[in-house]
Coordinates of C-alpha atoms and ligand atoms in Angstrom, one line a residue:
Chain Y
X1 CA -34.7 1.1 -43.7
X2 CA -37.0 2.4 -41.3
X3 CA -36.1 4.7 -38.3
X4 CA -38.0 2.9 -35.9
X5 CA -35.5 1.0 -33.6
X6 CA -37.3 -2.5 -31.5
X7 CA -37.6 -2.6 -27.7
X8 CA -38.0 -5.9 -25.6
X9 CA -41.1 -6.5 -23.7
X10 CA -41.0 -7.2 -20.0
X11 CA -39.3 -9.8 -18.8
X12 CA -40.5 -13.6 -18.5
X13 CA -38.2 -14.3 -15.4
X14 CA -40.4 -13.5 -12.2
X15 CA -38.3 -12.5 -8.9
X16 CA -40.8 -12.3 -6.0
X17 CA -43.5 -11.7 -8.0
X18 CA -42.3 -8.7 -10.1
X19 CA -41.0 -8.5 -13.7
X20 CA -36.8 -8.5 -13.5
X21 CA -35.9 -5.7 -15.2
X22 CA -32.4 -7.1 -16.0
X23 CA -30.3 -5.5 -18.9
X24 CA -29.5 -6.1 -22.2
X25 CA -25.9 -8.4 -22.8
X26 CA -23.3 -6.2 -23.4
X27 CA -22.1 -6.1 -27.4
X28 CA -18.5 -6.4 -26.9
X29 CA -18.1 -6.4 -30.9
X30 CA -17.9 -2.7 -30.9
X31 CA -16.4 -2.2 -28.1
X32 CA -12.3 -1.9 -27.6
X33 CA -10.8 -4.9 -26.3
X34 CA -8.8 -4.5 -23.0
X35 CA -5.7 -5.2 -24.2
X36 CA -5.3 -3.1 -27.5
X37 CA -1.3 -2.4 -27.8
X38 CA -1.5 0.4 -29.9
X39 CA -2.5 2.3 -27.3
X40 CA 0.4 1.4 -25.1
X41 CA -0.8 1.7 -21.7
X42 CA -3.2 -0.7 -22.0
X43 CA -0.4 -4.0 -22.1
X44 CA 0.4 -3.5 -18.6
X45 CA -3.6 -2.7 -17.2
X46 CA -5.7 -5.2 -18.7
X47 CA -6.4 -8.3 -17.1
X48 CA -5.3 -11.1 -18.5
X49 CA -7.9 -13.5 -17.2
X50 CA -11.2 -13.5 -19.2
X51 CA -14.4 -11.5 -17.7
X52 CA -16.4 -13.9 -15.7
X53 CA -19.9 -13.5 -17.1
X54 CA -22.7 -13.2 -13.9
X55 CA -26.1 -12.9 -14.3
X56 CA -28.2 -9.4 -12.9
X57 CA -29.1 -9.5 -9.5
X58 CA -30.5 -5.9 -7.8
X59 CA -27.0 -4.8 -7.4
X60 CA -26.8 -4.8 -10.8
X61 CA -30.0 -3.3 -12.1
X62 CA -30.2 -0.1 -9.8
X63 CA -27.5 2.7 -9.4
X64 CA -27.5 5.7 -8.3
X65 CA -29.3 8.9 -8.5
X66 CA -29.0 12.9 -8.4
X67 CA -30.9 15.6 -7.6
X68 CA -31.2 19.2 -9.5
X69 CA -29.7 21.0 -5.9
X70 CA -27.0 19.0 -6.2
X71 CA -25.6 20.8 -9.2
X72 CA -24.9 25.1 -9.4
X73 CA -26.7 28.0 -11.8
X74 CA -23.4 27.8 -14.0
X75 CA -22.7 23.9 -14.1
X76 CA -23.0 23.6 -17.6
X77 CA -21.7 26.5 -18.9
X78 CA -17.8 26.2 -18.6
X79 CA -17.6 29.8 -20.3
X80 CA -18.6 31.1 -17.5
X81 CA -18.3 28.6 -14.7
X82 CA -14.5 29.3 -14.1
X83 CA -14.7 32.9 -15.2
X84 CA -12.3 35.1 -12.8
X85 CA -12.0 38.5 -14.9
X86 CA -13.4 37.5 -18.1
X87 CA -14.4 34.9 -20.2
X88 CA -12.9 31.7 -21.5
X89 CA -10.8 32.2 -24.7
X90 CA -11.7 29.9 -28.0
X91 CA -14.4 28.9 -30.2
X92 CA -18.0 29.3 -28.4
X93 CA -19.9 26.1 -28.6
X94 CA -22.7 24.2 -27.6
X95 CA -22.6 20.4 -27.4
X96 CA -26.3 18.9 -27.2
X97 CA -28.3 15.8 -27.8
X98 CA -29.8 12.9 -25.6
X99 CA -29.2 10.1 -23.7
X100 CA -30.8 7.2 -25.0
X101 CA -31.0 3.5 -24.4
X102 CA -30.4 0.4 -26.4
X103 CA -34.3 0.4 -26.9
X104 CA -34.4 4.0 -28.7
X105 CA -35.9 5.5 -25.2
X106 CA -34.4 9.3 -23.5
X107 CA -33.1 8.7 -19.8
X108 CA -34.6 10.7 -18.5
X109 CA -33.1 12.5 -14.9
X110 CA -29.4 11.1 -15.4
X111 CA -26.0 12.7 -14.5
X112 CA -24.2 13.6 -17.2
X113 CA -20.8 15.1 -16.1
X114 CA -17.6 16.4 -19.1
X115 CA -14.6 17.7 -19.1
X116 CA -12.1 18.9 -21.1
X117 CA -8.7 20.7 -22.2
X118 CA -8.7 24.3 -23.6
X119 CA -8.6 26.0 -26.7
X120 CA -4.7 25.5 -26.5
X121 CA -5.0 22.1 -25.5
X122 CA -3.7 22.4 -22.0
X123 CA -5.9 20.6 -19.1
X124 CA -6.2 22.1 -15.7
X125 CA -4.2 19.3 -14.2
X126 CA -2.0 19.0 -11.9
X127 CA 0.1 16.2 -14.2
X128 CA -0.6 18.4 -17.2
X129 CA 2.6 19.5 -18.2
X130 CA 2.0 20.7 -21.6
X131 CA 3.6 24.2 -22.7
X132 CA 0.3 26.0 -23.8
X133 CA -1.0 28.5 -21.6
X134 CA -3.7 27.8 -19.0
X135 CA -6.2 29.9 -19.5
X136 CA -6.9 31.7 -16.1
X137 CA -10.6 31.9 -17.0
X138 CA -11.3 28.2 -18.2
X139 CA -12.0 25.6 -15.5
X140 CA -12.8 22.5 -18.0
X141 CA -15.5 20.5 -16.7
X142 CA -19.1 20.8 -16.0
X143 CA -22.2 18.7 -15.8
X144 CA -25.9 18.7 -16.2
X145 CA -29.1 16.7 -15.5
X146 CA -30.9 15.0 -18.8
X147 CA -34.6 16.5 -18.7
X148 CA -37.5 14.4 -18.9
X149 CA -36.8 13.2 -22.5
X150 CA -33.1 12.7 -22.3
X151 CA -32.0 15.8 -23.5
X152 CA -28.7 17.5 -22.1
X153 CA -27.2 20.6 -23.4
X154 CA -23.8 22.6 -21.9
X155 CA -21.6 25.3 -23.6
X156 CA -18.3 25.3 -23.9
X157 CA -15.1 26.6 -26.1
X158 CA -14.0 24.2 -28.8
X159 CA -11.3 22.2 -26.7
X160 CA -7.3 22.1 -29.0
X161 CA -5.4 18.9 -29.8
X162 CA -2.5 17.9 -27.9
X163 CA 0.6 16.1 -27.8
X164 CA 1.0 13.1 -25.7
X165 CA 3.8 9.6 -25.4
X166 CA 2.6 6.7 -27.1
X167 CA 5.0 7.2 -29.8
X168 CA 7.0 10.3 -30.3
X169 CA 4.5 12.7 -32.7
X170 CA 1.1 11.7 -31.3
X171 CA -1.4 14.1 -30.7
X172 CA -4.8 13.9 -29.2
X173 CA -7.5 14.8 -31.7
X174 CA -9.7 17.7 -30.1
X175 CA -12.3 15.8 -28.0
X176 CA -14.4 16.0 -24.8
X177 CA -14.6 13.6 -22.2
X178 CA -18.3 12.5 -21.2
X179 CA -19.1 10.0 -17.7
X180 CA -23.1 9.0 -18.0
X181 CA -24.3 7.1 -15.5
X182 CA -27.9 5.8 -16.5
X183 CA -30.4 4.5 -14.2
X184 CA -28.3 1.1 -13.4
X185 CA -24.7 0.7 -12.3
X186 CA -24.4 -1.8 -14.9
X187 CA -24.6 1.2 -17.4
X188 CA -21.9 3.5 -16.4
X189 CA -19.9 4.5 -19.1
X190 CA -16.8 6.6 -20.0
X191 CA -16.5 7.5 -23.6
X192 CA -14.9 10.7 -25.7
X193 CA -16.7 12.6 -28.1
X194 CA -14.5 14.1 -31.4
X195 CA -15.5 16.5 -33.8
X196 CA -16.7 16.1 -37.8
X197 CA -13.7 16.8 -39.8
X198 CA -10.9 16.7 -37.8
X199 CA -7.8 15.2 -39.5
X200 CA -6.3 13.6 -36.4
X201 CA -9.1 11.1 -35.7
X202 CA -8.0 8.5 -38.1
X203 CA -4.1 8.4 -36.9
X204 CA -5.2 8.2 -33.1
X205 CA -4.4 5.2 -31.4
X206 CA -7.0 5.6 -28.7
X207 CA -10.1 5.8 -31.4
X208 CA -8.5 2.8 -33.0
X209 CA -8.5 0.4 -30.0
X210 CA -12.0 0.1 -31.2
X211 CA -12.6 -2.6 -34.1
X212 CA -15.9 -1.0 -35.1
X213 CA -15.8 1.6 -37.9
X214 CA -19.4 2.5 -37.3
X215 CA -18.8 2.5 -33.5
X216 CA -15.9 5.2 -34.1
X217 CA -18.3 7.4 -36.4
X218 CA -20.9 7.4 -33.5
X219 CA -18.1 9.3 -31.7
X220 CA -17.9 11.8 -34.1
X221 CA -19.8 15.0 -33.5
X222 CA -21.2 17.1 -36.5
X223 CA -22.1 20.6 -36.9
X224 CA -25.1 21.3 -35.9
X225 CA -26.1 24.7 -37.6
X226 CA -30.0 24.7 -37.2
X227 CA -28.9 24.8 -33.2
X228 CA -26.3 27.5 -33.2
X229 CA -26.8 30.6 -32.2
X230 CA -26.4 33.5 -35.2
X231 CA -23.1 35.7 -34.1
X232 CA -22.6 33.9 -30.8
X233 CA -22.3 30.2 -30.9
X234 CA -21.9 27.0 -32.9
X235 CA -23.3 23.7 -31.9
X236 CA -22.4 20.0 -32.1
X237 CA -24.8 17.6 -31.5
X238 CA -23.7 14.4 -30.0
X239 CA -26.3 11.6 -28.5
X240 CA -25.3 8.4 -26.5
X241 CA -26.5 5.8 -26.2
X242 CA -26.1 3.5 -23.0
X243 CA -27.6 -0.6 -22.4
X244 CA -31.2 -1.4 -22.8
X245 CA -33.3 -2.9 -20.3
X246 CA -36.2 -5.5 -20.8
X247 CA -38.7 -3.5 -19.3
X248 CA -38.3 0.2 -17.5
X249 CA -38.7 0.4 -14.2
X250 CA -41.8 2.9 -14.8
X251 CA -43.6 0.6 -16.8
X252 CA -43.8 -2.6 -14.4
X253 CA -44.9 0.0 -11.9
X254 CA -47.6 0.5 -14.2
X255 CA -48.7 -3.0 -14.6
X256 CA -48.9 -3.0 -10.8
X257 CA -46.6 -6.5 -10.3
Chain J
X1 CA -34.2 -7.7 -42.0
X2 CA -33.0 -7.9 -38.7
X3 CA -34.3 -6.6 -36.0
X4 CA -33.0 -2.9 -35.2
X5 CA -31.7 -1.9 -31.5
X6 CA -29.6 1.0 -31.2
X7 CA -25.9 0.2 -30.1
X8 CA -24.4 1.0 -26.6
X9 CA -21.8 3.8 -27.1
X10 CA -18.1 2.8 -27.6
X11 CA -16.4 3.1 -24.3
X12 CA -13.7 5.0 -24.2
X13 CA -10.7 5.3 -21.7
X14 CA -11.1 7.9 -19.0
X15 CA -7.2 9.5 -19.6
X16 CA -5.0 10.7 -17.0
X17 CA -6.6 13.7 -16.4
X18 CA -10.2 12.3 -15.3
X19 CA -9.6 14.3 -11.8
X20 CA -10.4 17.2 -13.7
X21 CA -14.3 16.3 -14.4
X22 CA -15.0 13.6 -11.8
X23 CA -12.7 14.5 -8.7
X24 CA -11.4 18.5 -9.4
X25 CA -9.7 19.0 -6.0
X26 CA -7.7 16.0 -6.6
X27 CA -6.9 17.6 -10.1
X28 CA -6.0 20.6 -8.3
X29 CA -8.5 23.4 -8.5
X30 CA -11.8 23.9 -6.8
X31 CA -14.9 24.6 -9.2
X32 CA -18.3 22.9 -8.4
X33 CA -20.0 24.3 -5.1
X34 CA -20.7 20.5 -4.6
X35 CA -18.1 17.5 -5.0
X36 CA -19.2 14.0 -5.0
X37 CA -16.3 12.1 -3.0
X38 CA -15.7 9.3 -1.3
X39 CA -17.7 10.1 2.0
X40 CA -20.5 7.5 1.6
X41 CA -22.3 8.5 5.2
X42 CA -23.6 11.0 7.2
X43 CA -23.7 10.8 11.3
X44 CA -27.5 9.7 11.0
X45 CA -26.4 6.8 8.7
X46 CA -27.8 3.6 9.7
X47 CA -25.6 0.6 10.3
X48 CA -21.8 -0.3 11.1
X49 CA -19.8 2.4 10.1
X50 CA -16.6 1.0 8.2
X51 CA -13.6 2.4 5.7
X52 CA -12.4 0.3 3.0
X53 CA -9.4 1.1 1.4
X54 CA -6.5 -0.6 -0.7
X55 CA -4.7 0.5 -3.5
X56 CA -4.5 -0.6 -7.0
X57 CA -1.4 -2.3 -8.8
X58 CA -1.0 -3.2 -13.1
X59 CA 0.7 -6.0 -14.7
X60 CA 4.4 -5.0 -13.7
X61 CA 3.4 -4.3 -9.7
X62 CA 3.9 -1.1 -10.1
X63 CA 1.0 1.1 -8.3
X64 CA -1.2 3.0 -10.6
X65 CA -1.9 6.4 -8.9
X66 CA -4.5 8.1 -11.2
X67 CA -7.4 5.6 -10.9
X68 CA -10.6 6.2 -10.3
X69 CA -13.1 3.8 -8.2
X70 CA -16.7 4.0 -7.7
X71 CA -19.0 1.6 -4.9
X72 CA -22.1 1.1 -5.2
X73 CA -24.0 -0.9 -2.4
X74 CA -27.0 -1.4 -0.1
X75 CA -27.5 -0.1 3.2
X76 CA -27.6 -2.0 6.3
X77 CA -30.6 -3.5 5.8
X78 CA -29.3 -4.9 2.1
X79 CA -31.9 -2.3 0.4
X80 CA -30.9 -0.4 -2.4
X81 CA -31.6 3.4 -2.5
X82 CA -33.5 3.0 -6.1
X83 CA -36.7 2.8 -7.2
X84 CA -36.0 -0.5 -8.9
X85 CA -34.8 -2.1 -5.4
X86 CA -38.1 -4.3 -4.8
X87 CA -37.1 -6.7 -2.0
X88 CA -39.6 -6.7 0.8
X89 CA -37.6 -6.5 3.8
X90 CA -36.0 -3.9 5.3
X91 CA -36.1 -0.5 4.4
X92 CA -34.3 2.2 2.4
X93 CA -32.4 4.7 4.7
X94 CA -32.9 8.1 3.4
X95 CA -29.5 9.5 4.6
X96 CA -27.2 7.1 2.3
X97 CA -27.6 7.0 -1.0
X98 CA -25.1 3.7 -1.4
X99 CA -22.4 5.9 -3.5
X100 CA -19.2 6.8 -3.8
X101 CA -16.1 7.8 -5.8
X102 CA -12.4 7.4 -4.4
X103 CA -9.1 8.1 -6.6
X104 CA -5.8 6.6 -5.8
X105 CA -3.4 9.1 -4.4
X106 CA -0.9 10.0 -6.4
X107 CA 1.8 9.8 -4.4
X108 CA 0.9 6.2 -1.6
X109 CA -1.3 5.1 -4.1
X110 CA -4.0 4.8 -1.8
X111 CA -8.4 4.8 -2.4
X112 CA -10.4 4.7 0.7
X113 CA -14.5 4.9 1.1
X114 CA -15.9 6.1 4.4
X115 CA -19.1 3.9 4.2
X116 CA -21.5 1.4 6.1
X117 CA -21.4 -2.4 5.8
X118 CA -23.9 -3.8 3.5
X119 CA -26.3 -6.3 4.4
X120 CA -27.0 -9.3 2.5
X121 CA -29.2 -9.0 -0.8
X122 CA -32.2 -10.8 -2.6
X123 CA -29.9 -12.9 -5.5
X124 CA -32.0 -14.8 -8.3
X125 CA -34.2 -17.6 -7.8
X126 CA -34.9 -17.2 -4.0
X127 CA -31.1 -17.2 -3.4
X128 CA -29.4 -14.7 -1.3
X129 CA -26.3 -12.8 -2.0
X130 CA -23.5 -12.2 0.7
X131 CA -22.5 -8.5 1.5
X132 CA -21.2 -6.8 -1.1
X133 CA -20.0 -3.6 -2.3
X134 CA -19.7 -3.1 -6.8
X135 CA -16.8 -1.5 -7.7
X136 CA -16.1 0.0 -11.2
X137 CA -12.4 1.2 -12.0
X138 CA -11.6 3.6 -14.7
X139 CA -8.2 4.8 -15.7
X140 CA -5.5 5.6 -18.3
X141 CA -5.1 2.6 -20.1
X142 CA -8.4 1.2 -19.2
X143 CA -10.6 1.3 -22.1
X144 CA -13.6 -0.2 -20.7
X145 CA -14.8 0.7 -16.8
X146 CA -13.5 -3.0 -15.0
X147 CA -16.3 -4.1 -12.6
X148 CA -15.7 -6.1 -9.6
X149 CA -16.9 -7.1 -5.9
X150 CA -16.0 -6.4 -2.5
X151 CA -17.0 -9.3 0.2
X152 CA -15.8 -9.6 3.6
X153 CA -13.5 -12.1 5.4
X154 CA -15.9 -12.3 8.3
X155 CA -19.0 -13.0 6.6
X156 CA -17.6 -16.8 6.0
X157 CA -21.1 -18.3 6.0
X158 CA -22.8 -15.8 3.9
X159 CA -20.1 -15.9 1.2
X160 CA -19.9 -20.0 1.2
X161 CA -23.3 -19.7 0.5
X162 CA -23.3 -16.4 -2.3
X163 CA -24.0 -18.0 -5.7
X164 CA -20.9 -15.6 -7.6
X165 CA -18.2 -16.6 -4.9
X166 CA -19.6 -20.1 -5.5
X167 CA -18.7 -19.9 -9.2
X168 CA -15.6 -19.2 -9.2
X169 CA -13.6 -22.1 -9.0
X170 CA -9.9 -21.6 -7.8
X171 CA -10.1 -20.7 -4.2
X172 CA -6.7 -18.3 -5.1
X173 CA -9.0 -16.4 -7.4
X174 CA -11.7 -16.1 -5.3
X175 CA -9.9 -14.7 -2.3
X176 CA -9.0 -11.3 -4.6
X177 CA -12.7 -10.5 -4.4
X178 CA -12.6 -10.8 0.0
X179 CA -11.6 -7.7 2.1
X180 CA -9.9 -8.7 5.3
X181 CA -10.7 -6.7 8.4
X182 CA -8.3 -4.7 10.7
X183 CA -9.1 -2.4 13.7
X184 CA -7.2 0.8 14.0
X185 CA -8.2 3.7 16.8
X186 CA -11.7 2.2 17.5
X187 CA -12.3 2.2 13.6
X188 CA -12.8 -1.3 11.2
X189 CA -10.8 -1.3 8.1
X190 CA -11.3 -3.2 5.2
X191 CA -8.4 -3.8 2.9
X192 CA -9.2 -4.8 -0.8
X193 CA -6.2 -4.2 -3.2
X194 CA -7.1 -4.4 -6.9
X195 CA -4.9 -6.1 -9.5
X196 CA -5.5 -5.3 -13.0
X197 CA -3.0 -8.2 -14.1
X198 CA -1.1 -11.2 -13.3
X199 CA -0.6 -13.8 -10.7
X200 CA -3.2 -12.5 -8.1
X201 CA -5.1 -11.0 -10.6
X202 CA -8.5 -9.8 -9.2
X203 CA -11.6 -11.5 -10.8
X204 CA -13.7 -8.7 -13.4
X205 CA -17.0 -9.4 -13.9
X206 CA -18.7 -9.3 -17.9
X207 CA -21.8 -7.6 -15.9
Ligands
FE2_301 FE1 -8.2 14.1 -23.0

């Protein structure tokens, strides 16, 4: 097996004279179905109707985009970006990787946004009734900007596990919750990222909504000890990977279409 | 051998407590010096100034109060603020950036976008699209972002003519995808209520 992964050339279908950069057909095969009733809120919120398929038009293809002064200084360091009078209590981590495409290419400039519960596994919420502590320092959520290779980084403190009703006895395994957005609105994307080892990933009913065993190891963070920090901070290293296009938008600039 | 893509990332439900990354002063705290919301315009924003807003209900009819929506749509001119927006006519408008995010409230169960009414759009093969606003909805129990469209009642031509309304058959099902107008103190409201399941299900689009 090589590492090289294939990419699509431009387009063949010509709308007013340009190459349509249209996206790649989305692989439901590792993908959860909507209605999955081990995870029990799903019977009453999927549609029962089957997805009518449409082809891409613009509205598709494009989405939006941010800017560096849209974001603070601190945005993706939720040790510090909630701190009152000290910092948040847990395991110092950094979570980093890239954002990359169907065709093996960084997105570059995308909004990549997380958030999270604390080392106790309470979430800043509102509806979070949970009886660990809130940690007075520890906002939970951040986000960055990729750079121009689709890199991201943020720190954080290593989130708990926590209880919640789908049957009596589930817990969550520790995880962080990531929203990417892409270059197209046909690539937004909500997923969770878990961490290497944890016991609780094979019992959760969330993780198994998802018929793909390799799809559910993608999910799984390891250790990443070449990019921690020596008597500070461990890292995880977690990349995603979000639909392919035919052709970038860059590159049928280039060909001047 | 086959020939080796990487795979999209499994999608994963956003929880009940996706306020806290996406929306934080709707989880209950304030954080980020700059919130992305459902305010769509500025006072220099070109074009009709509208509000939609509707609420969202599951399978039982029972109101689901911790979704979260996000529109995506051109401006008055039907342009899209992107690079990869190519049409010829018109022109982008640099104060509106075509996006928003709305969550239902948790107690009325209520979204609402402040935003401008879209033109029509360039479709495929010379065809042309009616206005039209995406939506994607994510939510407890949703395991994959649902994508649909907002069109409006009183673009009757445009949408008899807009090749997606033209494919969906049933006229019943069609009609969940058409915002009807109302005017309220000198303001037009479009009402689009989403139904994740059951008899007036709304149509989802595989996009
Ligand atoms: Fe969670």
């Amino acid at each position: 097996m090589n590492d090289l992964v294939s990419h699509a050339p431009p387009a063949f279908v010509k709308e007013g004279g340009n190459p349509y950069p249209e996206l790649f057909r989305r692989d439901y095969a590792s993908q959860s179905p909507a209605y999955a009733p081990i995870y029990k809120t799903s019977v009453l919120r999927s549609p029962r109707n089957a997805l009518l398929s449409i082809d891409h038009s613009v509205s598709e293809t494009t989405g939006p985009m941010f800017g560096q002064n849209e974001l603070g200084m601190l945005d993706n360091d939720l040790i510090l970006n909630y701190a009152k009078d000290g910092e948040a209590i847990g395991p110092r981590i950094i979570v980093h990787g890239y954002i990359l495409d169907e065709n093996g290419r960084g997105l570059p400039n995308t909004l990549v946004e997380f958030w999270q519960a604390n080392a106790g596994g309470r979430y800043r919420h509102k509806n979070d009734t949970y009886l660990a502590p809130i940690d007075p320092n520890f906002g939970g959520c951040g986000r960055t900007l990729t750079d121009e290779n689709g890199y991201y980084y943020f720190r954080t403190i290593r989130p708990g596990a926590y209880p919640w009703r789908n049957y009596v006895n589930s817990w969550r395994p520790a995880h962080i919750h990531f929203s990417l957005f892409g270059n197209a609105f046909a690539q937004r994307l909500i997923t969770q990222m878990y961490f290497e080892g944890d016991p609780l990933i094979k019992v959760c009913p969330i993780i198994k909504t998802i018929p793909d065993e390799e799809a559910i190891q993608r999910l799984i963070a390891p250790l990443d000890l070449n990019a921690s920090v020596p008597d500070d901070t461990m890292a995880y290293r977690f990349d995603m990977v979000l639909r392919g296009r035919r052709s970038t938008l860059f590159e049928n600039r280039l060909e001047g279409n | 051998m086959s020939v080796k893509y990487l795979k999209e990332t499994a999608s994963q439900t956003a929880g009940p407590y996706v306020h806290i990354g996406l929306a934080p002063h709707q989880a209950g705290f304030d954080i980020f010096q700059n919130n992305f919301d459902n305010n769509m315009v500025s006072a220099t924003t070109r074009g009709a100034q509208i509000i939609i807003e509707g609420r969202v209900f599951d399978g039982s009819g029972s109101l689901v109060r911790d979704a979260l929506i996000e529109a995506w749509q051109a401006n008055a001119d039907g342009r899209y603020n992107h690079p990869g927006d190519r049409q010829e006519t018109g022109s982008v408008d640099p104060n509106f950036r075509g996006w928003g995010r709305a969550c239902t409230d948790f107690e009325t169960g209520l979204y609402r976008f402040y935003t401008v009414k879209p033109g029509p759009v360039a479709g495929r093969a010379g065809k042309v699209q009616a206005p039209h606003i995406s939506l994607w909805i994510v939510a407890r129990g949703i395991n994959m972002g649902l994508n649909t469209r907002i069109y409006f009642a009183d673009e009757e031509k445009a949408n008899e003519a807009d090749p997606i309304l033209r494919g969906i058959e049933l006229k019943k099902r069609r009609d969940t995808l058409i915002a009807k107008p109302s005017h309220k103190d000198g303001k037009t409201i479009y009402t689009f209520d989403i139904v994740l399941q059951g008899d007036n299900e709304t149509v989802f689009f595989d996009v």
